[in-house]
Coordinates of C-alpha atoms and ligand atoms in Angstrom, one line a residue:
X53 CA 0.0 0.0 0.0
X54 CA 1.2 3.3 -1.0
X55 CA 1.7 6.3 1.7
X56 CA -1.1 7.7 0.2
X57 CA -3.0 5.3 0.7
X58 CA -2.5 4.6 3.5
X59 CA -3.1 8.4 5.1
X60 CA -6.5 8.0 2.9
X61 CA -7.9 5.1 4.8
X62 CA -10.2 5.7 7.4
X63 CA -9.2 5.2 10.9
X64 CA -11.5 5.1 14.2
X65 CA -9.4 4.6 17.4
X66 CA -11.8 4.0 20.3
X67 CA -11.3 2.7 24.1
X68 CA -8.4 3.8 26.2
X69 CA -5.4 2.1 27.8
X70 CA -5.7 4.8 30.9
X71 CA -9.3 3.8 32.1
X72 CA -8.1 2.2 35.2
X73 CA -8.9 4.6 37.6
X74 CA -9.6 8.3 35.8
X75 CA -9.5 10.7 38.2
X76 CA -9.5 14.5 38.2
X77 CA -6.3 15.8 39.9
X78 CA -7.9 18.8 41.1
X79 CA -10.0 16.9 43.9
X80 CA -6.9 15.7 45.3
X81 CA -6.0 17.8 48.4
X82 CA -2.5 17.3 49.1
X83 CA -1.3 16.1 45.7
X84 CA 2.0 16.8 44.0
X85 CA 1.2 17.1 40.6
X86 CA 2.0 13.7 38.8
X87 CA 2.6 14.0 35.0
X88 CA -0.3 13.7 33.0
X89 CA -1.6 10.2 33.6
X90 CA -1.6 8.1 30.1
X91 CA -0.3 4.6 31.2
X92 CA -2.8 2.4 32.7
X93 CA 0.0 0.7 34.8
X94 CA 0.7 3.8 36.7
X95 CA -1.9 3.7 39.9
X96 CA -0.1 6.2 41.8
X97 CA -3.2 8.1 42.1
X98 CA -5.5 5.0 42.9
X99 CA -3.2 3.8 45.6
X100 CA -3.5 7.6 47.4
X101 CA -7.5 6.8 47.3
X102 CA -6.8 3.1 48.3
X103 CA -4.9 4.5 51.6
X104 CA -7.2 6.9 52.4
X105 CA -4.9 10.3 51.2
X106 CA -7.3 13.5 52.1
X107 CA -9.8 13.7 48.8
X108 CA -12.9 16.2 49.1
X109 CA -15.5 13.1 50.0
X110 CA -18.8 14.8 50.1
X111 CA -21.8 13.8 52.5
X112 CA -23.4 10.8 51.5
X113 CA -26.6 12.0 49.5
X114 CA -28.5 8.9 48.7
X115 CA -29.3 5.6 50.1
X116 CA -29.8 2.3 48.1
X117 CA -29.9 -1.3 48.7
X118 CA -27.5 -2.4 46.6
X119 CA -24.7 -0.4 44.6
X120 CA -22.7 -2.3 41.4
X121 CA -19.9 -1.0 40.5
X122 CA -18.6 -2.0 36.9
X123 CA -21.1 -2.5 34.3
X124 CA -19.6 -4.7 32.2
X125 CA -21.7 -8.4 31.5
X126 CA -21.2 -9.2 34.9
X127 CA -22.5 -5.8 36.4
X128 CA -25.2 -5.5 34.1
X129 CA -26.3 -9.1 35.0
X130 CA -25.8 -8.5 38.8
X131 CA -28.5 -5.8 38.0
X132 CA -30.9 -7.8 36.1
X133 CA -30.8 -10.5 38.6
X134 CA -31.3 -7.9 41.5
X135 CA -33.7 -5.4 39.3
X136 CA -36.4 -6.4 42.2
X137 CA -34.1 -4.4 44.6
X138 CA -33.2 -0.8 45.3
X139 CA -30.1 -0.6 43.4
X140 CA -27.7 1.5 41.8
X141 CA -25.1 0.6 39.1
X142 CA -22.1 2.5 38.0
X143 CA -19.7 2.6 35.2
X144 CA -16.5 4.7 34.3
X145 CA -17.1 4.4 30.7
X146 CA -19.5 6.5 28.4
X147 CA -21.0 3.3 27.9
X148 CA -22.2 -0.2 28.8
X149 CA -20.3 -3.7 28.3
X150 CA -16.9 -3.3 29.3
X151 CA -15.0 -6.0 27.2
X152 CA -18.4 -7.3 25.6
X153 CA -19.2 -4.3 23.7
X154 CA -20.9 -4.4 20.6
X155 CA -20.1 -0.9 17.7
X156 CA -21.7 -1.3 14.8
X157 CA -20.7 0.4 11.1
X158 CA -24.1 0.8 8.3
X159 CA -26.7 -1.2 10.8
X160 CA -24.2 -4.2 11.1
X161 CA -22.8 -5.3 14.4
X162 CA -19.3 -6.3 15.2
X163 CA -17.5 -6.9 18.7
X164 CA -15.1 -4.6 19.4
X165 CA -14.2 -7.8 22.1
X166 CA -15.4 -10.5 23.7
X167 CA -16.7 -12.7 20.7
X168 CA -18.3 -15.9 21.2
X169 CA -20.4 -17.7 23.8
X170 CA -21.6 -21.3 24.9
X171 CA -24.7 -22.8 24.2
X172 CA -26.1 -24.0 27.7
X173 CA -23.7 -21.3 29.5
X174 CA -25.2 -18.9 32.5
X175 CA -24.2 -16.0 29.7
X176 CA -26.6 -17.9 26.7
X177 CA -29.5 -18.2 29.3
X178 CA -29.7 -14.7 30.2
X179 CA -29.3 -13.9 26.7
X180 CA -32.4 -16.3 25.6
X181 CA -34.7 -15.1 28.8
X182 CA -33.7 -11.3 27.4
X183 CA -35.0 -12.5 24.5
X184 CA -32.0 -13.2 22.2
X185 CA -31.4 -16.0 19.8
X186 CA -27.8 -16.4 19.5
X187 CA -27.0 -18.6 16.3
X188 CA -24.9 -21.3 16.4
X189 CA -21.1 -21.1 14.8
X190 CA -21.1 -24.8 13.5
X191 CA -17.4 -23.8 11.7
X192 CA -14.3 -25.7 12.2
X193 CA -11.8 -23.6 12.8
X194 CA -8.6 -23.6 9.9
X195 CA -5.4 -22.4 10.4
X196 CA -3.5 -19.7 7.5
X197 CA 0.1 -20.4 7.6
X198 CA 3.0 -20.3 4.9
X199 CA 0.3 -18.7 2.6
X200 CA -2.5 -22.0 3.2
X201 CA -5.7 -22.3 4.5
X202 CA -6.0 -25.7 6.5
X203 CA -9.4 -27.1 8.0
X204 CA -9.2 -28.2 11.5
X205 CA -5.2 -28.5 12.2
X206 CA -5.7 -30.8 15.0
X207 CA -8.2 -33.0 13.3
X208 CA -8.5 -33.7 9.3
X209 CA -6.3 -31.3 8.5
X210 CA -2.6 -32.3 9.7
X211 CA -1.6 -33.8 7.4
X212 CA -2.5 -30.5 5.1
X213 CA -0.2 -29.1 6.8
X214 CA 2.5 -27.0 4.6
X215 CA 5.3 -28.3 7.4
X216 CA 8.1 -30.8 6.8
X217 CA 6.8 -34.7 7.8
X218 CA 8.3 -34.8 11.3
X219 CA 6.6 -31.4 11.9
X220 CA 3.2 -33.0 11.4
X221 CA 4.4 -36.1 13.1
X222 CA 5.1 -33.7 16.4
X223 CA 1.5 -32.4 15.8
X224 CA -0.4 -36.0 15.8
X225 CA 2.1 -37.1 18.9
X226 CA 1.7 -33.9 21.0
X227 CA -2.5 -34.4 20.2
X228 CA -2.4 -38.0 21.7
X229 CA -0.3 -37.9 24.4
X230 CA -2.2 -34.2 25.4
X231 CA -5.9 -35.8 25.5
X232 CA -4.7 -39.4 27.1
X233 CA -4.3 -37.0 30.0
X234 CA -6.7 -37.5 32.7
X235 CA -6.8 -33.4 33.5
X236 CA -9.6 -33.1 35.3
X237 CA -8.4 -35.5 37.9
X238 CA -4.8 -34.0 38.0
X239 CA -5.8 -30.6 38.3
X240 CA -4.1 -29.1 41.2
X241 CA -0.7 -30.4 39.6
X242 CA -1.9 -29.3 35.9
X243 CA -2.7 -25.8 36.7
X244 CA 0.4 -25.2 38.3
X245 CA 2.5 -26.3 35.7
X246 CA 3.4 -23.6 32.3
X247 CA 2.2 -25.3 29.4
X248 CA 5.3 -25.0 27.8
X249 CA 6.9 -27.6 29.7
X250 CA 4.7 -30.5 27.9
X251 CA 5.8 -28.2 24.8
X252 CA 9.9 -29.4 25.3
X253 CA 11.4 -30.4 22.2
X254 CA 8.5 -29.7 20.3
X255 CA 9.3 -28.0 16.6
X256 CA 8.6 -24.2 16.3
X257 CA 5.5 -24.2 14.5
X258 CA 3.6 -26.4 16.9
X259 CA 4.8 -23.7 20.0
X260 CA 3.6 -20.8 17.9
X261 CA 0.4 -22.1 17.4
X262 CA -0.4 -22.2 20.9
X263 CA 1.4 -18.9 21.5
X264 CA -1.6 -17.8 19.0
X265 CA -4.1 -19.7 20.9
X266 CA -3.4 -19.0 24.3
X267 CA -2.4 -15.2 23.9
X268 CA -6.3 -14.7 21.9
X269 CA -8.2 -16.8 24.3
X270 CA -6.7 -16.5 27.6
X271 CA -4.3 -13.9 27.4
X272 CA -0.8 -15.7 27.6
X273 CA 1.5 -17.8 25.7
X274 CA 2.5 -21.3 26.4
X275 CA 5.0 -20.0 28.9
X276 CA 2.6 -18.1 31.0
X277 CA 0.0 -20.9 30.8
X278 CA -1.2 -23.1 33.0
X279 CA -1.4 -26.8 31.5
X280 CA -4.7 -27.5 33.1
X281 CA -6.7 -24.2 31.3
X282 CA -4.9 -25.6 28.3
X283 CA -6.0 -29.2 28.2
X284 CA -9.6 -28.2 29.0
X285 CA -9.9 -25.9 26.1
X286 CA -7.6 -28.6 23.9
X287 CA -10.3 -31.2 24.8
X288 CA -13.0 -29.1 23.9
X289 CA -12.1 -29.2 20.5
X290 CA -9.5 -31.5 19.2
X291 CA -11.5 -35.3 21.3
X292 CA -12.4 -37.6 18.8
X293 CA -16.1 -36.5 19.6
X294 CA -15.8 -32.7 19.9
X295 CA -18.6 -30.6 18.9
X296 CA -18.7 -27.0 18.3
X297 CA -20.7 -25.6 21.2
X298 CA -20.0 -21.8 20.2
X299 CA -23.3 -19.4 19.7
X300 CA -23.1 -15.8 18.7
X301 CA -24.3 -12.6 17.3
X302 CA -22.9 -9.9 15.1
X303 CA -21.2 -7.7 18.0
X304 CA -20.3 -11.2 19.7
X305 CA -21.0 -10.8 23.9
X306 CA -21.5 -7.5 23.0
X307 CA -25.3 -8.2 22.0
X308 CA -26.0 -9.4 25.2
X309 CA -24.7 -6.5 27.2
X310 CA -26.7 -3.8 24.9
X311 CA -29.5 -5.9 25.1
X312 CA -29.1 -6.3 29.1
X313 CA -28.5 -2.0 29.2
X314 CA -31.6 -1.4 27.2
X315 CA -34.2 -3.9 29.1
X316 CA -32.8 -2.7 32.3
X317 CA -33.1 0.7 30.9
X318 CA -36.7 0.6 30.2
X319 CA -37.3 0.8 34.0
X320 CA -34.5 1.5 35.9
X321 CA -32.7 4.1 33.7
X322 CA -32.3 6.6 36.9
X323 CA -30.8 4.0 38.7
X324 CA -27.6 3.6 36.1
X325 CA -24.6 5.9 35.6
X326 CA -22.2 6.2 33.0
X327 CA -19.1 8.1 32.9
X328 CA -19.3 7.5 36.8
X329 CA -15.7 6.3 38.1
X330 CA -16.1 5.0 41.8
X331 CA -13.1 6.0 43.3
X332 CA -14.1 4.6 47.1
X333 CA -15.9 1.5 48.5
X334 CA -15.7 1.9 52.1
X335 CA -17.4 -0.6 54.4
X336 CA -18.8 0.8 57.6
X337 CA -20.4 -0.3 60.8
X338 CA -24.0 -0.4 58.9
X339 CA -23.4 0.7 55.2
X340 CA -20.9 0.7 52.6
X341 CA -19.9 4.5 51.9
X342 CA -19.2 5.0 47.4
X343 CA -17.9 7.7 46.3
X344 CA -17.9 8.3 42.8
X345 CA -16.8 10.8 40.4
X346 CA -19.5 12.1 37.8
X347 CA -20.1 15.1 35.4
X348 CA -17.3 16.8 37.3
X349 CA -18.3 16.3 40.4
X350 CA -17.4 13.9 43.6
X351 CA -20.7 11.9 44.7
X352 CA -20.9 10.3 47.7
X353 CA -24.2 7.1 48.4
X354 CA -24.2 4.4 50.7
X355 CA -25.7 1.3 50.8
X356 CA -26.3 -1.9 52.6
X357 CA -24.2 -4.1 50.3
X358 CA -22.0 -3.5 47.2
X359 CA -21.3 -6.2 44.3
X360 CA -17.6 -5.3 42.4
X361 CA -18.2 -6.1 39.4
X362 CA -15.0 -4.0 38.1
X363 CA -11.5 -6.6 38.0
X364 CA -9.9 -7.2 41.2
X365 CA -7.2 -5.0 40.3
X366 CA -8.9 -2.0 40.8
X367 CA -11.9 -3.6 43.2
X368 CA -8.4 -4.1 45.2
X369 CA -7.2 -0.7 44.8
X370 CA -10.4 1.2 45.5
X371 CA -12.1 -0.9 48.3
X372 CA -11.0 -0.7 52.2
X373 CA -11.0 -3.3 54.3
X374 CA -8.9 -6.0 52.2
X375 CA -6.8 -8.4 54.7
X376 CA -3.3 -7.9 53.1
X377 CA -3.2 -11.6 52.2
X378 CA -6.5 -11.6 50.1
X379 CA -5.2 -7.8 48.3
X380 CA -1.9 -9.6 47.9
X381 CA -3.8 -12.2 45.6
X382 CA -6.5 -9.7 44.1
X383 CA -3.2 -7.8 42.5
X384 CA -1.4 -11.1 41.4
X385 CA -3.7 -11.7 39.2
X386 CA -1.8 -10.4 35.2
X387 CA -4.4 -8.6 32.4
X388 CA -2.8 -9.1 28.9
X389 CA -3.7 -5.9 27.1
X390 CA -5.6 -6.5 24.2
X391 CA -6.6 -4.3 21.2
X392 CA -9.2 -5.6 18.5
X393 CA -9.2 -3.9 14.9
X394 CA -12.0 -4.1 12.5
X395 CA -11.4 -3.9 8.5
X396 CA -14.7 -2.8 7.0
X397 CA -14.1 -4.1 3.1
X398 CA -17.4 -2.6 1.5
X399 CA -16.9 -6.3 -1.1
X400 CA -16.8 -9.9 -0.4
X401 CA -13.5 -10.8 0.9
X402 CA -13.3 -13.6 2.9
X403 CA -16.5 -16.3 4.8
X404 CA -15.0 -19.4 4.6
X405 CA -15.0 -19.9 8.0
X406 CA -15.8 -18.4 11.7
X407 CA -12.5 -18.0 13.5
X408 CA -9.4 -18.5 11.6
X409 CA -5.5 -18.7 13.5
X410 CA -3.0 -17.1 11.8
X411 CA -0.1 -17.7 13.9
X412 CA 3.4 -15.5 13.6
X413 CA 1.6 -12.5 12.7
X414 CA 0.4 -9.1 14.3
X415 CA -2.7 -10.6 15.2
X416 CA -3.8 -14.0 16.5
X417 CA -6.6 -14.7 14.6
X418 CA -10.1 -13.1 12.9
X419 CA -13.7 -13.7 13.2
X420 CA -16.3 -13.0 10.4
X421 CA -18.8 -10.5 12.0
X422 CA -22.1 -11.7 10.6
X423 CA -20.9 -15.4 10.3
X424 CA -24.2 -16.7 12.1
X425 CA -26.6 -14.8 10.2
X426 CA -25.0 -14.5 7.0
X427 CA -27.4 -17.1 5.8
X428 CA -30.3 -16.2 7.5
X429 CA -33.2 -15.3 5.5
X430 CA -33.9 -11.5 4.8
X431 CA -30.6 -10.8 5.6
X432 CA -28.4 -8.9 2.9
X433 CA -24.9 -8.6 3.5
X434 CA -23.3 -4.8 3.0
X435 CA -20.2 -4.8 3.7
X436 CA -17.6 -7.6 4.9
X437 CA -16.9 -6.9 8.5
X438 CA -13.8 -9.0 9.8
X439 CA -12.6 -8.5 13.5
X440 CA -9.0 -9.1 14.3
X441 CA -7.8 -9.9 17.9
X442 CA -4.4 -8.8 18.3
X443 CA -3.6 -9.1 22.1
X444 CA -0.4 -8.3 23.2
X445 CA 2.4 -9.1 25.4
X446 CA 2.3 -7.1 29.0
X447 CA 5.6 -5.3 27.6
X448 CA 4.0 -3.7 24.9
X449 CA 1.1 -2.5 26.6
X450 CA 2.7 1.4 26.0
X451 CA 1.9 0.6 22.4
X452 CA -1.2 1.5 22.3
X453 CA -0.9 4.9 24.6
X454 CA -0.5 7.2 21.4
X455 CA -2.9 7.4 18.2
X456 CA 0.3 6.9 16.6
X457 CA 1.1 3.7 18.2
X458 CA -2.2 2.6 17.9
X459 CA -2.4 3.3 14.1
X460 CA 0.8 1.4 13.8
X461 CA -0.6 -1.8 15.4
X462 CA -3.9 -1.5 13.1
X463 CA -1.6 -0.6 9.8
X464 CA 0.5 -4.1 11.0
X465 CA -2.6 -6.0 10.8
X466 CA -3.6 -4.8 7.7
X467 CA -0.4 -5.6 5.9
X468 CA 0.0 -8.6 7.4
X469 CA -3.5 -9.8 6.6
X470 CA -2.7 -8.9 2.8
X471 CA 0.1 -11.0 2.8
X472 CA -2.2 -14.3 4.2
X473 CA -3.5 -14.9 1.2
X474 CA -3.0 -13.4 -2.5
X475 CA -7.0 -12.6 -2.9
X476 CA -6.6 -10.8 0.8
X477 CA -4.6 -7.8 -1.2
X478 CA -7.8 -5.6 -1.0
X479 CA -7.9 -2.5 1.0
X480 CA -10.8 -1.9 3.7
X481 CA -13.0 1.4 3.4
X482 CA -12.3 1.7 7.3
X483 CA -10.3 0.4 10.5
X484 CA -12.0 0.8 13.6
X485 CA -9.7 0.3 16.8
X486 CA -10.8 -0.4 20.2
X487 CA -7.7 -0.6 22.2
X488 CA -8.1 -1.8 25.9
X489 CA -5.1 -1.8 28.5
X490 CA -5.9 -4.7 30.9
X491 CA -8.9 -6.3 29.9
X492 CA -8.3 -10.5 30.1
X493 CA -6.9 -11.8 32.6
X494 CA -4.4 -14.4 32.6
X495 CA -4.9 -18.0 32.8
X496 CA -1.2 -18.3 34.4
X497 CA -0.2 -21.2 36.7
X498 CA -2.0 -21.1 40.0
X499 CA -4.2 -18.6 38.9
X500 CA -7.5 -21.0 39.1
X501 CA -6.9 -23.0 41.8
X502 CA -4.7 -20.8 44.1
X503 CA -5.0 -17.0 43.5
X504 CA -8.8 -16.8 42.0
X505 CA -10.2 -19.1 45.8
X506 CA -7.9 -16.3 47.4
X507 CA -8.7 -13.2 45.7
X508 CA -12.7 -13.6 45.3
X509 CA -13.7 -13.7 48.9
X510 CA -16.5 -11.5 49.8
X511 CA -16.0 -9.2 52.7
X512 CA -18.8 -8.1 55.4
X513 CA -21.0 -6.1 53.0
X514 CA -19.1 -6.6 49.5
X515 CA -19.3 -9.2 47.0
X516 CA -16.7 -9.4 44.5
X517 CA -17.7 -10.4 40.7
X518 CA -16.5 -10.1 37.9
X519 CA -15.2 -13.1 35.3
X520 CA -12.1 -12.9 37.1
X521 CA -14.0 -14.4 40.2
X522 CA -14.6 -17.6 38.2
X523 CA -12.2 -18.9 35.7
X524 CA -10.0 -21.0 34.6
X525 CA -10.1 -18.2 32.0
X526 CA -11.3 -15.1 31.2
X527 CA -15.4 -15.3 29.5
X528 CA -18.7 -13.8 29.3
X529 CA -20.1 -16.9 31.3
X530 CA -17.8 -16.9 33.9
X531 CA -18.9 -12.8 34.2
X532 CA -22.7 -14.0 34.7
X533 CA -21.7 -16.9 36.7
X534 CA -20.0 -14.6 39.2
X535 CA -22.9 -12.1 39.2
X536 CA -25.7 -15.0 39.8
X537 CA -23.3 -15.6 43.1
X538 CA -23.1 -12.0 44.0
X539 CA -27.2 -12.7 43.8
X540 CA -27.6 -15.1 45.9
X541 CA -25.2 -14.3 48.6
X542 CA -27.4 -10.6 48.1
X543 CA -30.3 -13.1 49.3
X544 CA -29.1 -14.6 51.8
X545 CA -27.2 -11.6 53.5
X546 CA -30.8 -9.5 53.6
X547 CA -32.4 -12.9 55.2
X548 CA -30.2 -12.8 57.9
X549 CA -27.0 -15.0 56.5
X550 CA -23.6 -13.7 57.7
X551 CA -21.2 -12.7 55.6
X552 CA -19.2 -16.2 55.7
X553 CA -22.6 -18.2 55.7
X554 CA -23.4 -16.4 52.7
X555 CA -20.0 -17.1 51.3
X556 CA -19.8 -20.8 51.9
X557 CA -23.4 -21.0 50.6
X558 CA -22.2 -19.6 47.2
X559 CA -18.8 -21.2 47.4
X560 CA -16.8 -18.0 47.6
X561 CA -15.2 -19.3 50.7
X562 CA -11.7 -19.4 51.8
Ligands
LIG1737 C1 -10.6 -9.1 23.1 C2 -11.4 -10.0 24.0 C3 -12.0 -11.1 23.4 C4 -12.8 -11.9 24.2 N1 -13.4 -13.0 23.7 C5 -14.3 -13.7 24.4 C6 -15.1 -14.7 23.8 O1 -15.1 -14.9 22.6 N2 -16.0 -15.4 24.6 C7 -16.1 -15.1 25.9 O2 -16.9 -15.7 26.6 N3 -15.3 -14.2 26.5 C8 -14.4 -13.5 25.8 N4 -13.6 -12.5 26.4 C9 -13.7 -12.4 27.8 C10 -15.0 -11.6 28.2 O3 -15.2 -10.5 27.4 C11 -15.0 -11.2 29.6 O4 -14.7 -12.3 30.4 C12 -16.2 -10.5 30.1 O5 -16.7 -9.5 29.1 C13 -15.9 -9.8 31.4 O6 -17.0 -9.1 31.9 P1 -17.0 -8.5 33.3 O7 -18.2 -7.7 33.5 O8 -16.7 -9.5 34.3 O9 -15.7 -7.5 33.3 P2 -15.4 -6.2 32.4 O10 -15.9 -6.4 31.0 O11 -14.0 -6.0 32.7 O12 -16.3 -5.1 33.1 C14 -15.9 -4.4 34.2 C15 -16.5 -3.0 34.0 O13 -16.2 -2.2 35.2 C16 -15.9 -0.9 34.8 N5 -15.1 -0.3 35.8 C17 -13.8 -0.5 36.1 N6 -13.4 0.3 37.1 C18 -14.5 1.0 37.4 C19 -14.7 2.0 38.4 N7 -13.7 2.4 39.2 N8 -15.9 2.6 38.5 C20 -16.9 2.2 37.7 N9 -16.7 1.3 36.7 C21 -15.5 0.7 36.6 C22 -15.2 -1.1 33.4 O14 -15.2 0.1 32.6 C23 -16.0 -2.2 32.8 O15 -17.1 -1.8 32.0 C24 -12.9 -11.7 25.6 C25 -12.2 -10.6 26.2 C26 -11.5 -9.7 25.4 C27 -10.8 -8.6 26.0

């Protein structure tokens, strides 16, 4: 692509590496005035709020029941499931979703994140009782590599594989010996081994193709993944008997959130903030004190419980009351920073399939945005929507702090998308950008079994949700799964429950 050309395409950068905890200097008393804040890893000013550092913390105006803070899936469900109750629900963001956000371009949808869900999962039965039919994928997955498209790598297809014999060979081998393992029955040991230990003197190709996998799916590569979250996934779909159990929408997850906003919205709109950063959950004697920073303004409500739905690593850096030993665990949990790109191509260029890995490139793989309605009657295609997930390693998380950087990344994926394939050398009519800074956490070693048991553990008055409350890796399910817990130990804390009754009832306990 000429320069030209390139300075002619279209670009929409959207989302925001510094969203961690956006606060306004000014209402800082005592402050020294830290450069402008643009790196999401900086929490100098979060920890000040964390250890209680003089802010201007108006009277509490308002009383609720319940207050959510975070409304991504697992907030907005926390809501649904609690819409009987006096609640209020608060987000940072200008709008609802978090990492299951749906943008649209001309009428059709695409997922600016999360992508997929499960048929049978706690996220597809909210969906249906919403009154969404999410569509099922039925698409074996192929692999591009060495300019060839291969079906189902780990099934029919290695022996398609453009790789010398004894690179295949490695393929077949690693595939047995990975599913003769009993890994539900090992999975203490499992999940505290790095994957890339069973991956020992395995060739090159096989290594990056689960450096593809593991860094789109649960935000690490084989070295910073733990075997167990690994051989679940590998089971799902390389067993003899696997079946595609994937269900979506154009705008992926992100349906169900904007479907959750708007039927919540239709009765509870006054009781749901945007643009509203909590910047303090502090439990009291008889209450839970949130302050929150809106339109310019500190806010302070209180209420008898809180759910966090907003990752632990801010829940941890905002909420008082944390033993050290249960904040120690909250902030060991890793977020891979992940951008998504979307090339709009206003002409057929590519449906063959769902979700195809593209490993050694800028990105990890791409979905087809209307894949599970493309053949749905009425429906007329306009423009060929393909969403590219491009996660990338903690280190290069500053990538994405300047447009600059950012068009850099998206520009990457483009040329290396042209390259894939010759009839890929077509340019989009747009590249939409929605960079996040820590939104998937990281299925690491430990992090199921050890630091998730440790980190979740709900305090006197607050429940913490959020996916990363669940696991073994990061999904919309786990999200709703958390906030159906954060329900129910809601119930039983207003009949009476303690705090640790209503913790062991929901299995949140230590
Ligand atoms: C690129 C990508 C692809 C993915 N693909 C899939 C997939 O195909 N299938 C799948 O099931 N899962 C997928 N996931 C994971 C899935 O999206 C998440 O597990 C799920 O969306 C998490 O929802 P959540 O509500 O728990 O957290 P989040 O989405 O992180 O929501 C938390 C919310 O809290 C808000 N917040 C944070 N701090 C504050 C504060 N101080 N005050 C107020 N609000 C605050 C945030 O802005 C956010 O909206 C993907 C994730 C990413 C990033």
């Amino acid at each position: 692509m000429t320069s030209s050309r390139r300075d002619f395409l279209r670009f929409v950068l959207a989302g925001s590496v510094a969203a961690g905890c956006p606060f306004d200097l000014k209402l800082l008393a005592d402050t020294a005035a830290p450069a402008p804040q643009v790196d999401g890893d900086h929490f100098d000013i979060c920890h000040k709020i964390r250890d209680g550092e003089k802010f201007i913390s108006p009277p509490v105006n308002k009383r609720y029941d319940i207050i959510i803070v975070g409304g991504g899936i697992s907030g907005l469900s926390s809501a649904y499931f609690l819409r009987g109750e006096n609640f209020l629900l608060l987000e940072k963001e200008p709008h609802w979703g978090g990492n299951a956000y749906k943008e649209d371009y001309q009428r059709q949808g695409f997922a600016t994140g999360s992508a997929y869900d499960f048929v049978d999962s706690e996220s597809a039965h909210i969906a249906k009782e919403i009154g969404l039919e999410q569509l099922p994928v039925n698409s074996e997955d192929p692999t591009i590599v060495n300019c060839k498209w291969v079906a189902n790598i780990w099934r029919a297809g290695t022996d398609e594989l453009p790789f010398p014999q004894k690179v295949r060979d490695a393929f077949k081998s690693f595939r047995q010996k990975m599913l003769a393992i009993d890994y539900e029955k090992r999975i203490t040991e499992l999940d505290s081994q790095p994957l890339s230990k069973y991956l020992e003197g395995m060739p090159p190709q096989l290594i990056h193709w689960w450096d593809a996998y593991g860094l789109s799916n649960w935000g690490a590569k084989a070295s910073d993944t733990s075997t167990y979250v690994a051989l679940d996934d590998f089971h799902y779909f390389a067993a003899d008997d696997a079946k595609d159990l994937r269900i979506t929408l154009p705008g992926g997850n992100g349906a169900i959130s904007e479907k959750l906003a708007a039927v919540l919205q239709e009765k509870h709109k006054d009781q749901m903030l945007t643009g509203a950063t909590t910047v303090s959950v502090e439990q009291q004697a008889n209450a839970v004190r949130v302050t929150y920073f809106h339109e310019g303004r500190l806010h302070s409500v209180a209420s008898h419980l809180v759910i966090m739905a907003a990752p632990k690593m801010i829940a941890s850096r905002i909420t008082s009351g944390i033993s050290p030993d249960q904040r120690d665990a909250m902030q060991s949990i890793r977020y891979a920073p992940y951008p998504v790109i979307n090339l709009i191509f206003d002409r057929p260029v590519y449906s063959r399939a769902y979700d195809t890995w593209c490993p050694g490139n800028t990105f990890t793989d791409f979905t087809v945005a209307d894949w599970t309605v493309r053949n749905q009657p009425g429906y007329t295609p306009k423009n060929n929507i393909l969403t590219f997930y491009t996660p990338l390693a903690e280190a290069d998380r500053y990538k994405q702090l300047t447009a600059d950087g950012c068009k850099k990344i998206a520009l990457n994926v483009l040329r290396d998308f042209k390259k894939l394939l010759p009839e890929f050398n077509v340019d989009p009519v747009e590249i939409h950008m929605y960079r996040r800074g820590h939104p998937m956490f990281m299925a690491t070693p430990g992090n199921f079994t050890k630091t998730i048991p440790a980190a979740r553990h709900p305090l006197e008055r607050i429940f913490f949700a959020n996916t990363d409350s669940e696991g073994p890796e990061s999904l919309a399910a786990g999200a709703v799964a958390a906030s159906q817990k954060g329900a129910d130990w809601v119930a039983h804390r207003l009949n009476g429950k303690s705090a640790a009754r209503a913790a062991e009832k929901v299995g949140y306990s230590t």
